[in-house]
Coordinates of N, CA and C in Angstrom, one line a residue:
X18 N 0.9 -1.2 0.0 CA 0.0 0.0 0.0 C 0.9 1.2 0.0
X19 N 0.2 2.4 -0.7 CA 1.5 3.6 -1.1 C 1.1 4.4 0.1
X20 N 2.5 4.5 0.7 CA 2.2 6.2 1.6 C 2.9 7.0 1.1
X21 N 2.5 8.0 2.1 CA 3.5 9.3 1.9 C 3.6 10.0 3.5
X22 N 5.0 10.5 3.6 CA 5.0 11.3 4.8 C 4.0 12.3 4.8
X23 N 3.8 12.2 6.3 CA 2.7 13.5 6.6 C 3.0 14.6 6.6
X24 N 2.7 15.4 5.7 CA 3.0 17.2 5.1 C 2.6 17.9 6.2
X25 N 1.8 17.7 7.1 CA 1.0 18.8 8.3 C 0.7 17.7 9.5
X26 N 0.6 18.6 10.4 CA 0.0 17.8 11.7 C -1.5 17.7 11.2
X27 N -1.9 16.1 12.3 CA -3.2 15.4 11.9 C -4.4 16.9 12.9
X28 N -5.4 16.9 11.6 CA -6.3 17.8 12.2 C -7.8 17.6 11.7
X29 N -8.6 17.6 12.7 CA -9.8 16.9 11.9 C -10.6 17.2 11.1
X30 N -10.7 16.2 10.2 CA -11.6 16.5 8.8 C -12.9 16.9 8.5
X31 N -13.6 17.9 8.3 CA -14.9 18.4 8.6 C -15.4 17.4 7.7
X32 N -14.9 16.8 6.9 CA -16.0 15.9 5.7 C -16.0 14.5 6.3
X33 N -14.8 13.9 6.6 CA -14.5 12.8 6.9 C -14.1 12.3 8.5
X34 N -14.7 13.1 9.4 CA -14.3 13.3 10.4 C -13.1 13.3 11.0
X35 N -12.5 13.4 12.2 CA -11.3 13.4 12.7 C -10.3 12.3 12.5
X36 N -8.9 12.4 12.0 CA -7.9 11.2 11.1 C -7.9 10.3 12.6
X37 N -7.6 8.8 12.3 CA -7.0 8.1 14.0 C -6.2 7.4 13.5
X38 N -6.0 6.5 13.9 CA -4.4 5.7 14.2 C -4.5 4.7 13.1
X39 N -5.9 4.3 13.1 CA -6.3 3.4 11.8 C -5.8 3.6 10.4
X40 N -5.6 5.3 10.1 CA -5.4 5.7 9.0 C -4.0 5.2 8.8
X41 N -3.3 5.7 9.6 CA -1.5 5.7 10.0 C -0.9 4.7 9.6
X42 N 0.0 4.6 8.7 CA 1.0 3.6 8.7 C 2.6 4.0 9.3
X43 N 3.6 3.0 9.4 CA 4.7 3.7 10.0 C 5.8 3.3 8.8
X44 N 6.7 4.5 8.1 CA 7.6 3.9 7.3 C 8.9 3.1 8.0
X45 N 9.9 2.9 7.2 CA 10.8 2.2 7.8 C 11.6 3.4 8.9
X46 N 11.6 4.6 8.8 CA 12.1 5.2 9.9 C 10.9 5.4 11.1
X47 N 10.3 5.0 11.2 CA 9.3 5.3 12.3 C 8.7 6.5 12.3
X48 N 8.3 7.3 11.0 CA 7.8 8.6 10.6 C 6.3 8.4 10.7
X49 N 5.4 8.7 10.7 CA 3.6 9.0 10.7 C 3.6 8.9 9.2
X50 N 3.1 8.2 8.7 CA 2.5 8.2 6.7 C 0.7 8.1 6.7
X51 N 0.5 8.9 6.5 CA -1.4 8.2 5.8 C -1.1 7.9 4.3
X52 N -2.1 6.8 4.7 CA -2.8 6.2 3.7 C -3.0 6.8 2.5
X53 N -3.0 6.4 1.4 CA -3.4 6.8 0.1 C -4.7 7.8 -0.3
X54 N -5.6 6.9 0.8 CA -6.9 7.5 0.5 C -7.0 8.4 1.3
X55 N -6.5 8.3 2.9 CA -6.8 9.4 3.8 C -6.1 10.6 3.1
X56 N -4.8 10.7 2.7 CA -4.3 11.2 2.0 C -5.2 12.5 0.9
X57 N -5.2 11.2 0.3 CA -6.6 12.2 -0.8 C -7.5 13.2 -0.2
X58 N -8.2 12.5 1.0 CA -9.2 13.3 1.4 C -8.9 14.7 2.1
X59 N -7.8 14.5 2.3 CA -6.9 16.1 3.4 C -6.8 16.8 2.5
X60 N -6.0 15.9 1.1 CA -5.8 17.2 -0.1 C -6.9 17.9 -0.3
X61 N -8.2 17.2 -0.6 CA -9.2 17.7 -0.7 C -9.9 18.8 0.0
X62 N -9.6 18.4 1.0 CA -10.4 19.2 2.3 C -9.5 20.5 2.3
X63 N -8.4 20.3 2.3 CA -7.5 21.9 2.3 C -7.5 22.5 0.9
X64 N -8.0 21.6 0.0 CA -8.0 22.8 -1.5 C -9.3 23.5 -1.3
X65 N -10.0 22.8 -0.5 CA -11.9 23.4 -0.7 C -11.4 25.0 0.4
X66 N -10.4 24.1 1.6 CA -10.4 25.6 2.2 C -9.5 26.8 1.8
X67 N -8.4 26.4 0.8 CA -8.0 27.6 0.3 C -8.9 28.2 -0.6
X68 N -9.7 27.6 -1.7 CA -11.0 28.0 -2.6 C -11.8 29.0 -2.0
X69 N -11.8 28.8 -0.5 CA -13.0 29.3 0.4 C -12.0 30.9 0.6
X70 N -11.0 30.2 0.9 CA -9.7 32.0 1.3 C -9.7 32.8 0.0
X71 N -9.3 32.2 -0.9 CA -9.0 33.0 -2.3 C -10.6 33.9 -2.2
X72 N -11.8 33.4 -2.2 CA -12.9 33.8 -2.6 C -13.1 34.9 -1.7
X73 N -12.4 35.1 -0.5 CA -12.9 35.9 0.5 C -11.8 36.9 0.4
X74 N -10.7 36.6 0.2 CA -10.1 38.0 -0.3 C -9.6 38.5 -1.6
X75 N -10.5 38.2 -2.7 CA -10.7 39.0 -3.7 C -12.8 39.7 -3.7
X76 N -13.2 39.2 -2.3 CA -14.2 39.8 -2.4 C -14.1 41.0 -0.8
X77 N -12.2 40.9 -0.3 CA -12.0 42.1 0.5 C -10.9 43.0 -0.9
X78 N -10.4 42.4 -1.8 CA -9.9 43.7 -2.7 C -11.0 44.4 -3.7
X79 N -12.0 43.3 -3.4 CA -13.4 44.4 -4.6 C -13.9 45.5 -3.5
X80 N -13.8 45.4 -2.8 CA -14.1 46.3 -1.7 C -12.9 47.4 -1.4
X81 N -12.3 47.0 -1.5 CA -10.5 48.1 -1.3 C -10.2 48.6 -2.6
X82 N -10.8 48.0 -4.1 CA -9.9 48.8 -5.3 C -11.3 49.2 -6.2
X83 N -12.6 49.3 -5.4 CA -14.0 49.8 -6.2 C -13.5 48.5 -7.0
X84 N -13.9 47.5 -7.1 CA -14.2 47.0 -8.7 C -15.3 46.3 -8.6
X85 N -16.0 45.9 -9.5 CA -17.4 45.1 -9.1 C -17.6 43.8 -9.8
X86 N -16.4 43.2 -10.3 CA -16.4 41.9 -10.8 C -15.4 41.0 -9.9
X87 N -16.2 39.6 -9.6 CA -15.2 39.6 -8.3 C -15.0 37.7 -8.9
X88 N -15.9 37.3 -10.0 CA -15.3 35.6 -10.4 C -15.6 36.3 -11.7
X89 N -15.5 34.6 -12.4 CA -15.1 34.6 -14.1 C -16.8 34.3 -14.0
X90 N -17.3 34.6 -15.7 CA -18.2 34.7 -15.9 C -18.0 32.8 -16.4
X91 N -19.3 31.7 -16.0 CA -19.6 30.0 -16.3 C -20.5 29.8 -17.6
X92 N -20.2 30.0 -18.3 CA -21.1 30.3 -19.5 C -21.5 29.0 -20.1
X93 N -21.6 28.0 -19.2 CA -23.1 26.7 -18.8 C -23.6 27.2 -18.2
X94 N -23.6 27.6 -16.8 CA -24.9 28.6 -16.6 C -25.1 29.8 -17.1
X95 N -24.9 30.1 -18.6 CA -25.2 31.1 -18.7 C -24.9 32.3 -18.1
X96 N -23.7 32.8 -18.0 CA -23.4 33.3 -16.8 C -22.3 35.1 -17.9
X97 N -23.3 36.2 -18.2 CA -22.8 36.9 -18.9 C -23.3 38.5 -18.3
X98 N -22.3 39.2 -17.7 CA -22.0 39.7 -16.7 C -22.1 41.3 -17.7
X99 N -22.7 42.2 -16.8 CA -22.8 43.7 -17.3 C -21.7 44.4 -17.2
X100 N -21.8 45.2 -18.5 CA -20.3 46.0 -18.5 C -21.1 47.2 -16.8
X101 N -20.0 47.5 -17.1 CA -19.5 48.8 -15.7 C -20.9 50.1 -16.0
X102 N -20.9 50.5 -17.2 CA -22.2 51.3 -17.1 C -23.1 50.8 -17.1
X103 N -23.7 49.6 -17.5 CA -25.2 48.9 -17.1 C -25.3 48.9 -15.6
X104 N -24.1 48.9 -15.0 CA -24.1 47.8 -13.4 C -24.5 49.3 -12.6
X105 N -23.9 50.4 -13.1 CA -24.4 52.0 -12.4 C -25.6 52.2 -12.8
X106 N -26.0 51.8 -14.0 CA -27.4 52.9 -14.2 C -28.8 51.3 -13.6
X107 N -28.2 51.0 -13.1 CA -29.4 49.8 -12.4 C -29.2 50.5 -10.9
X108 N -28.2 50.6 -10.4 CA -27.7 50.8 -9.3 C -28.1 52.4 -8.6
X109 N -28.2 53.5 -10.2 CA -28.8 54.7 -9.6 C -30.6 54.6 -9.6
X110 N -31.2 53.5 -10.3 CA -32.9 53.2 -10.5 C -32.8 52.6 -9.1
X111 N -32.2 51.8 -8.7 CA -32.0 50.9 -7.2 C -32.3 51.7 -5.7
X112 N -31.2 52.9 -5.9 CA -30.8 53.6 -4.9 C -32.2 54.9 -4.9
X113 N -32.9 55.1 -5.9 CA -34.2 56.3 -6.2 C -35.1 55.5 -5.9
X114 N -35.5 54.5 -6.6 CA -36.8 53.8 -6.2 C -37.2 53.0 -4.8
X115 N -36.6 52.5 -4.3 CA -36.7 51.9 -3.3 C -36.6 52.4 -2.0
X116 N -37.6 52.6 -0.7 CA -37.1 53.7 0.4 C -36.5 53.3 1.6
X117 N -36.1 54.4 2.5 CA -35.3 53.6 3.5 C -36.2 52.5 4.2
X118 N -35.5 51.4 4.7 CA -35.8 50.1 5.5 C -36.9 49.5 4.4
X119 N -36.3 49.9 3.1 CA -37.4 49.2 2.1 C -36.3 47.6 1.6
X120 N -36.7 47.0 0.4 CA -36.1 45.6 -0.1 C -36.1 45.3 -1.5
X121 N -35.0 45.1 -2.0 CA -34.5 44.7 -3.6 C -34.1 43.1 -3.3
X122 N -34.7 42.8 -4.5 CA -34.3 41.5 -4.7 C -33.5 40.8 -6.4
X123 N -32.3 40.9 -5.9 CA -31.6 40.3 -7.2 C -32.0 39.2 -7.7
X124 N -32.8 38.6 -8.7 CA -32.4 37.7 -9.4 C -31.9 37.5 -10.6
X125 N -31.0 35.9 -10.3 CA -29.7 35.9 -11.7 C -29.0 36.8 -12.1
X126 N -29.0 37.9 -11.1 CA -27.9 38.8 -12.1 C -26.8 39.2 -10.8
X127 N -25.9 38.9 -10.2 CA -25.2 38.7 -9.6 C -24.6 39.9 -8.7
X128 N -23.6 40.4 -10.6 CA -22.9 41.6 -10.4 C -23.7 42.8 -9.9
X129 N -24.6 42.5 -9.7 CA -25.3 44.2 -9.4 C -25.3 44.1 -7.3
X130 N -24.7 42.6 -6.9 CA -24.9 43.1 -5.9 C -24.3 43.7 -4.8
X131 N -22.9 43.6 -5.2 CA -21.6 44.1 -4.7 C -21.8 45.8 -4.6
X132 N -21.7 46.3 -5.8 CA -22.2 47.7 -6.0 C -23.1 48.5 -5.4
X133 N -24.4 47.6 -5.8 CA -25.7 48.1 -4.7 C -25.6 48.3 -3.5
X134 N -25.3 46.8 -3.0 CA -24.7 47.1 -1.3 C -23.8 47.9 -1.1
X135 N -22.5 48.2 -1.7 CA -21.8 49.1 -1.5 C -22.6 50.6 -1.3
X136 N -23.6 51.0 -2.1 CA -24.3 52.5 -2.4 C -25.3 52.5 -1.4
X137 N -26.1 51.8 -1.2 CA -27.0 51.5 -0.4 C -26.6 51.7 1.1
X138 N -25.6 51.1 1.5 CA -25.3 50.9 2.6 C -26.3 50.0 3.5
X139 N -27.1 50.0 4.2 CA -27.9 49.6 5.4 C -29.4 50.3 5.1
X140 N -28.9 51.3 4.3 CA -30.4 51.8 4.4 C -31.7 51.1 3.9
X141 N -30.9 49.7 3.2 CA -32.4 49.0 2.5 C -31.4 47.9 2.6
X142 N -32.8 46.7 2.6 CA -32.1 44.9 2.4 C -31.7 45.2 0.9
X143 N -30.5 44.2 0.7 CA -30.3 44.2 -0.7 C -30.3 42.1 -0.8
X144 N -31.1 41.8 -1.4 CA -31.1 40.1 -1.6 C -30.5 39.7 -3.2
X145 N -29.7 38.5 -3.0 CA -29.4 37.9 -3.9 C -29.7 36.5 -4.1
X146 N -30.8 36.2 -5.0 CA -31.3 35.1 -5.3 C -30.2 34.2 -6.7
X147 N -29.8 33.1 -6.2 CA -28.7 33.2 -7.3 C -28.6 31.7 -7.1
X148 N -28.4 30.6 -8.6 CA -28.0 29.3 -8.2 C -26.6 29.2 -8.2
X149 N -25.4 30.1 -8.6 CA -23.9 29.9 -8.2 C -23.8 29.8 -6.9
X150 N -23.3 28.9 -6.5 CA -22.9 28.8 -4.8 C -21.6 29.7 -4.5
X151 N -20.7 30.3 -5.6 CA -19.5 30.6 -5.4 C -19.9 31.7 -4.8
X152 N -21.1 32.9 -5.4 CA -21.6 34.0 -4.4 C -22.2 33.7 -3.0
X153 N -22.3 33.0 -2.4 CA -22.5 32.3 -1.5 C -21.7 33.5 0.1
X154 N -21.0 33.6 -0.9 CA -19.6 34.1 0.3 C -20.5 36.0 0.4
X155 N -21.8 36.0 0.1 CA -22.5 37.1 0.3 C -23.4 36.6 1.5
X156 N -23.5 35.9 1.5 CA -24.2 35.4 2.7 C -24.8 36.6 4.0
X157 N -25.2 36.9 5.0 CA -26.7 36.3 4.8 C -27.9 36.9 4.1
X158 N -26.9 37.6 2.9 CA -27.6 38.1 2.1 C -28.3 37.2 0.6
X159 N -26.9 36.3 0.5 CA -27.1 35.1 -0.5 C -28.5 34.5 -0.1
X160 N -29.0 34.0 -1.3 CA -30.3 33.0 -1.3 C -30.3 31.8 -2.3
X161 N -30.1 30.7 -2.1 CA -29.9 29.9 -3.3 C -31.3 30.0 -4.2
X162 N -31.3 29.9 -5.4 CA -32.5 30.1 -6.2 C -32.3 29.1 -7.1
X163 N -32.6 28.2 -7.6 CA -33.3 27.4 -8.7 C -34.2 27.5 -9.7
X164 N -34.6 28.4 -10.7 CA -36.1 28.7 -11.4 C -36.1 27.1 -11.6
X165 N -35.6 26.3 -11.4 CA -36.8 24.7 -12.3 C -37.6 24.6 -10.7
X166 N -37.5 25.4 -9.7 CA -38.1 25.3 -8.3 C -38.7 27.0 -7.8
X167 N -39.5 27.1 -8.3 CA -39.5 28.8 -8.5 C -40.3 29.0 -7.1
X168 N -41.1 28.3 -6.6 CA -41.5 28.9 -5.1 C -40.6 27.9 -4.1
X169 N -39.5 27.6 -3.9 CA -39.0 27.1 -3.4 C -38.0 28.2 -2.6
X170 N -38.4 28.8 -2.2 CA -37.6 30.4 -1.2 C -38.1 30.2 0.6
X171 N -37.1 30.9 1.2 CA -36.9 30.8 2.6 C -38.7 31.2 3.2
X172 N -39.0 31.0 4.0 CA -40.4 31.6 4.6 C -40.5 33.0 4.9
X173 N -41.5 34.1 4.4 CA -41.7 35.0 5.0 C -41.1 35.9 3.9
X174 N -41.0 35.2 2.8 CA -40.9 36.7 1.5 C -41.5 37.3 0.9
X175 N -43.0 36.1 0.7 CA -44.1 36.7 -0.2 C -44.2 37.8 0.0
X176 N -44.4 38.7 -1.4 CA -44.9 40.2 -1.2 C -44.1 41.1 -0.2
X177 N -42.9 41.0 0.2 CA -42.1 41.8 0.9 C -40.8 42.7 0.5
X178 N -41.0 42.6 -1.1 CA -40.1 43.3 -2.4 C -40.1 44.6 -2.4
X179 N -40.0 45.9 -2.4 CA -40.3 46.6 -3.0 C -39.9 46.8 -4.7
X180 N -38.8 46.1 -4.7 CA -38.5 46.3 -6.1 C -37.8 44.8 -6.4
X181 N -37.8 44.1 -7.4 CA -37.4 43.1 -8.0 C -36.7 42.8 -9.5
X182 N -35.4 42.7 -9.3 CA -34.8 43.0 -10.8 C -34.5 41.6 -10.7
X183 N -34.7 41.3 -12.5 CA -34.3 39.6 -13.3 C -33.8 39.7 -14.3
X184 N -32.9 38.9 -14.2 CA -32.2 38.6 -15.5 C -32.1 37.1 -15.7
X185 N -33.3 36.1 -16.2 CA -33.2 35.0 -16.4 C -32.0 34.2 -17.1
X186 N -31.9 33.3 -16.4 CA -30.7 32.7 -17.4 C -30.6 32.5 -18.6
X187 N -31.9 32.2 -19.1 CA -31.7 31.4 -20.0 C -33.1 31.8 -21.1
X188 N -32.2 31.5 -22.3 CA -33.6 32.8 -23.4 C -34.8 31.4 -23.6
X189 N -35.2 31.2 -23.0 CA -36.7 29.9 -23.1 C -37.6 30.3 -22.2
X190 N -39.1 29.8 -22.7 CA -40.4 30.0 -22.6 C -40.1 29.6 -21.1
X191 N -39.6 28.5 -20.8 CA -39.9 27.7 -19.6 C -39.0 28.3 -18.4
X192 N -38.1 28.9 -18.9 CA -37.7 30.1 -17.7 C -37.8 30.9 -17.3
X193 N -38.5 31.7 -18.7 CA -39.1 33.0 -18.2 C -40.5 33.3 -17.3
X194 N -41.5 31.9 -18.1 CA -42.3 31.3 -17.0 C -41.9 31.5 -15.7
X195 N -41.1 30.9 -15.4 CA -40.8 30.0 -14.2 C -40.2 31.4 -13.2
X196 N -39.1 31.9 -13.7 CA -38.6 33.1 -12.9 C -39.8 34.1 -12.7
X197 N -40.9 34.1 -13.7 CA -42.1 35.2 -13.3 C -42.8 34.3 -12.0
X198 N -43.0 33.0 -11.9 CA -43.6 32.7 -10.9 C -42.7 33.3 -9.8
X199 N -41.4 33.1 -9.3 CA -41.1 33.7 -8.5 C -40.9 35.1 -8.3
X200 N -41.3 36.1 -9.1 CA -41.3 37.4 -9.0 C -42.4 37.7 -8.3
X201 N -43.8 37.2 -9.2 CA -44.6 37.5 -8.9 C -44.8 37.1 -6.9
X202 N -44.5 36.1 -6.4 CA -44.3 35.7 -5.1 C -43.9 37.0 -4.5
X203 N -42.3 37.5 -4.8 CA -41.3 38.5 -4.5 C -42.2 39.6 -3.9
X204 N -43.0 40.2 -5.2 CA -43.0 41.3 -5.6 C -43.7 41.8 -5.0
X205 N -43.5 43.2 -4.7 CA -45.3 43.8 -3.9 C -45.0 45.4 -4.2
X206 N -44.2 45.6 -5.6 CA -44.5 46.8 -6.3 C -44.0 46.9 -7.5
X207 N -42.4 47.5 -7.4 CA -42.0 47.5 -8.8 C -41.1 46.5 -8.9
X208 N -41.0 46.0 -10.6 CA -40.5 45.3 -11.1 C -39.3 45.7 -12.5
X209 N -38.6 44.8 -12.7 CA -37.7 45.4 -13.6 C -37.1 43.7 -14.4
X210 N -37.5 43.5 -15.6 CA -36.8 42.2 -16.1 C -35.5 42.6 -17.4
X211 N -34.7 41.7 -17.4 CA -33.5 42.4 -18.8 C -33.5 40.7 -19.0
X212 N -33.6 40.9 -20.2 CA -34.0 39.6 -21.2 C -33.6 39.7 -22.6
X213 N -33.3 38.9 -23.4 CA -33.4 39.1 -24.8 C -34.6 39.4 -25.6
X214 N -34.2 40.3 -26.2 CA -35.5 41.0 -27.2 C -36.4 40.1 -27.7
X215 N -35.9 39.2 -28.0 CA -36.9 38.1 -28.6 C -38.3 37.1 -27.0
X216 N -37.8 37.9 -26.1 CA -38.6 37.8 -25.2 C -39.6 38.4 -24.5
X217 N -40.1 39.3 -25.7 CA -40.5 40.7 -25.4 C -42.1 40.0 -25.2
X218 N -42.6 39.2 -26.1 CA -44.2 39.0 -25.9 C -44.6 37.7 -24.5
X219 N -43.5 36.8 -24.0 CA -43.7 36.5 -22.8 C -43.6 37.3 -21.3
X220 N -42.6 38.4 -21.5 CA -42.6 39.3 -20.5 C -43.7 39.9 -20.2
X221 N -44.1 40.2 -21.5 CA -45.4 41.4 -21.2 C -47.0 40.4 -20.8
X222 N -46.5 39.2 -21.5 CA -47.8 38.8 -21.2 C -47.9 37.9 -19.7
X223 N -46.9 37.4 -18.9 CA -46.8 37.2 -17.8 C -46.5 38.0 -16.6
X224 N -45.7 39.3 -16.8 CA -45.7 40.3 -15.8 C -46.1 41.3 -16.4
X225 N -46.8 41.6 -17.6 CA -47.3 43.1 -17.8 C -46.5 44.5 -17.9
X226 N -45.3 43.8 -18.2 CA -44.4 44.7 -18.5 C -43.8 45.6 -19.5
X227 N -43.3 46.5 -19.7 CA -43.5 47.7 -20.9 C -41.8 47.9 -21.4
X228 N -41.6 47.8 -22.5 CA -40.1 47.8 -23.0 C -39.6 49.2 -22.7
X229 N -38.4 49.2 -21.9 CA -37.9 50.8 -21.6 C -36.9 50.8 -23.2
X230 N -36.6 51.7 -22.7 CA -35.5 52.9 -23.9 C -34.3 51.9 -23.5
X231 N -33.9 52.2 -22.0 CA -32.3 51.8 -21.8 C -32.4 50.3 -22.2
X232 N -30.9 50.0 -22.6 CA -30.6 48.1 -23.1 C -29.5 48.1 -22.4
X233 N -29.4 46.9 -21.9 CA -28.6 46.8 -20.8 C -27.3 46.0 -22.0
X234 N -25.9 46.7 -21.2 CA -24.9 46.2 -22.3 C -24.0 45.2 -21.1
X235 N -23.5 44.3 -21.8 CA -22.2 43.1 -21.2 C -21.1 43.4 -21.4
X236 N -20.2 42.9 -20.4 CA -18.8 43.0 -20.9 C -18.2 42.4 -22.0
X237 N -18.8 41.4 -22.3 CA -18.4 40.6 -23.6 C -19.6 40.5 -24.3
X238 N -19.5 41.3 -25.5 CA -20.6 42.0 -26.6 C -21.7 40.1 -26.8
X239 N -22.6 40.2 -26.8 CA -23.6 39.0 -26.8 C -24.0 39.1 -28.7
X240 N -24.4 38.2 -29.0 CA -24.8 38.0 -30.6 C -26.2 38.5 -30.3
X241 N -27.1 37.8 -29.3 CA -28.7 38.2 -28.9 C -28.7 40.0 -28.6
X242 N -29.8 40.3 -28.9 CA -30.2 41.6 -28.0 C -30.7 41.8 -27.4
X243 N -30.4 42.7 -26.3 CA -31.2 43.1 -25.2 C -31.6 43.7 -24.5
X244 N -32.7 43.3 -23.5 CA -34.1 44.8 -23.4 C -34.1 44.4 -22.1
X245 N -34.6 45.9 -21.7 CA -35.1 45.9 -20.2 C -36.5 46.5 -19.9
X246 N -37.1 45.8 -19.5 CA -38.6 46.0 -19.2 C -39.3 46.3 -17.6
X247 N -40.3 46.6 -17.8 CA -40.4 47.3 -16.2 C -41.7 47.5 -16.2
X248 N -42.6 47.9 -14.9 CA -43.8 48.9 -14.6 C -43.8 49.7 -14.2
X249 N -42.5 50.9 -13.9 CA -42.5 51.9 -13.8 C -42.0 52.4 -14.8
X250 N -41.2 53.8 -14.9 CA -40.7 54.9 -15.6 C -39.6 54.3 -15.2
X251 N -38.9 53.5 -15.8 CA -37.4 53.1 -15.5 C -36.9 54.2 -16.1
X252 N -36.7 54.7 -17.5 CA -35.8 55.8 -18.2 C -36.2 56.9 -17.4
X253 N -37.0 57.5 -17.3 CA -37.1 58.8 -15.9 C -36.0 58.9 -14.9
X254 N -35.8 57.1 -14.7 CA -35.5 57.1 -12.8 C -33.8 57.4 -13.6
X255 N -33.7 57.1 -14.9 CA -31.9 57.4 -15.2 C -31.3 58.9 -14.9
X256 N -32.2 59.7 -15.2 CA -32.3 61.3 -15.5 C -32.1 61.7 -14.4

């Protein structure tokens, strides 16, 4: 059986519980070796916790150098991120519309929430509904969200929104569906959806919503186009 000398003192494993004697082999100098597989699992367990460090201090340098992109955009999940002026001019409709000890609720759009909270400060909840776990590290503001589970949210949110911004993942009937069922839950005033243009007659016919002027732009130019829809005076709130 393969060992290896022990790189670190034995410390217990949050996945695999605490190492014991069981694991241990002794080489020919009488040094401490684990096992192959215990082995494996330590590597494991300390790459997940430097994963967890790296995430936490480039989400303390987005805070120290203003930037508001803080991972790579997953483009399986669909994952395509607003240039720097879309992420402000949401951020100044965010910071007008909504009143103090009032509540925004992000869905699928990530980047808007660093910024927001940053502007905001305390004066309003800022929520992020999001299936990346890697935002996670927003916590207890993070919310995991799934649209194939669209009322599947914490207790005690129905109707407690003042404002609710979406950016669905994904350009299909069955998500736009699905993310309006949870808005509609969310919501208990204004709303705000950015979608592809070709999504223009399910928006309006599921949330009743009206194509604004502004189009929201990406960092990396998209082939689709795209529109931002609302029930207020969103172009007003830019002015």
């Amino acid at each position: 059986m393969a060992v290896w000398p022990l790189p670190f003192p034995l410390r217990k494993d949050e996945k695999n519980g605490p190492c014991t004697l069981t694991d241990l082999t002794m080489d020919d100098d009488d040094v401490p070796s684990l096992s192959a597989e215990t082995f494996a699992a330590l590597q494991e367990f300390y790459s997940e916790q430097q994963k967890r460090q790296e995430i936490i201090n480039k989400l303390e340098a987005d805070q120290k150098l203003n930037e508001n992109i803080i991972f790579e955009e997953n483009w399986q999940l669909s994952q395509f991120w607003y240039n720097e002026s879309t992420i402000q001019s949401f951020v100044r409709v965010i910071n007008k519309v909504v009143p103090n000890g009032g509540k925004v609720a992000l869905i699928s759009c990530p980047t808007l929430f660093v910024p927001t909270k940053r502007h905001v400060g305390d004066r309003i909840t800022v929520s992020l509904l999001e299936y990346d776990r890697r935002f996670e590290v927003h916590a207890p503001n993070f919310i995991f969200y799934d649209y194939n589970s669209p009322d599947k949210l914490p207790p005690g949110l129905e109707k407690t929104y003042d404002l609710v911004v979406a950016d669905p993942p994904f350009l299909s009937e069955e998500c736009i569906t699905k993310t309006s069922e949870t808005i509609n839950l969310l919501a208990k005033d204004k709303v705000v959806v950015c979608t592809g243009a070709v999504m223009k007659d399910h928006v309006e016919k599921l949330l009743g919503l009206s194509l604004c002027e502004f189009q929201p732009q990406h960092r990396n130019n998209l082939a689709n186009e795209f529109s931002c829809y609302s029930n207020f005076d969103f172009d007003n709130m830019l002015k």
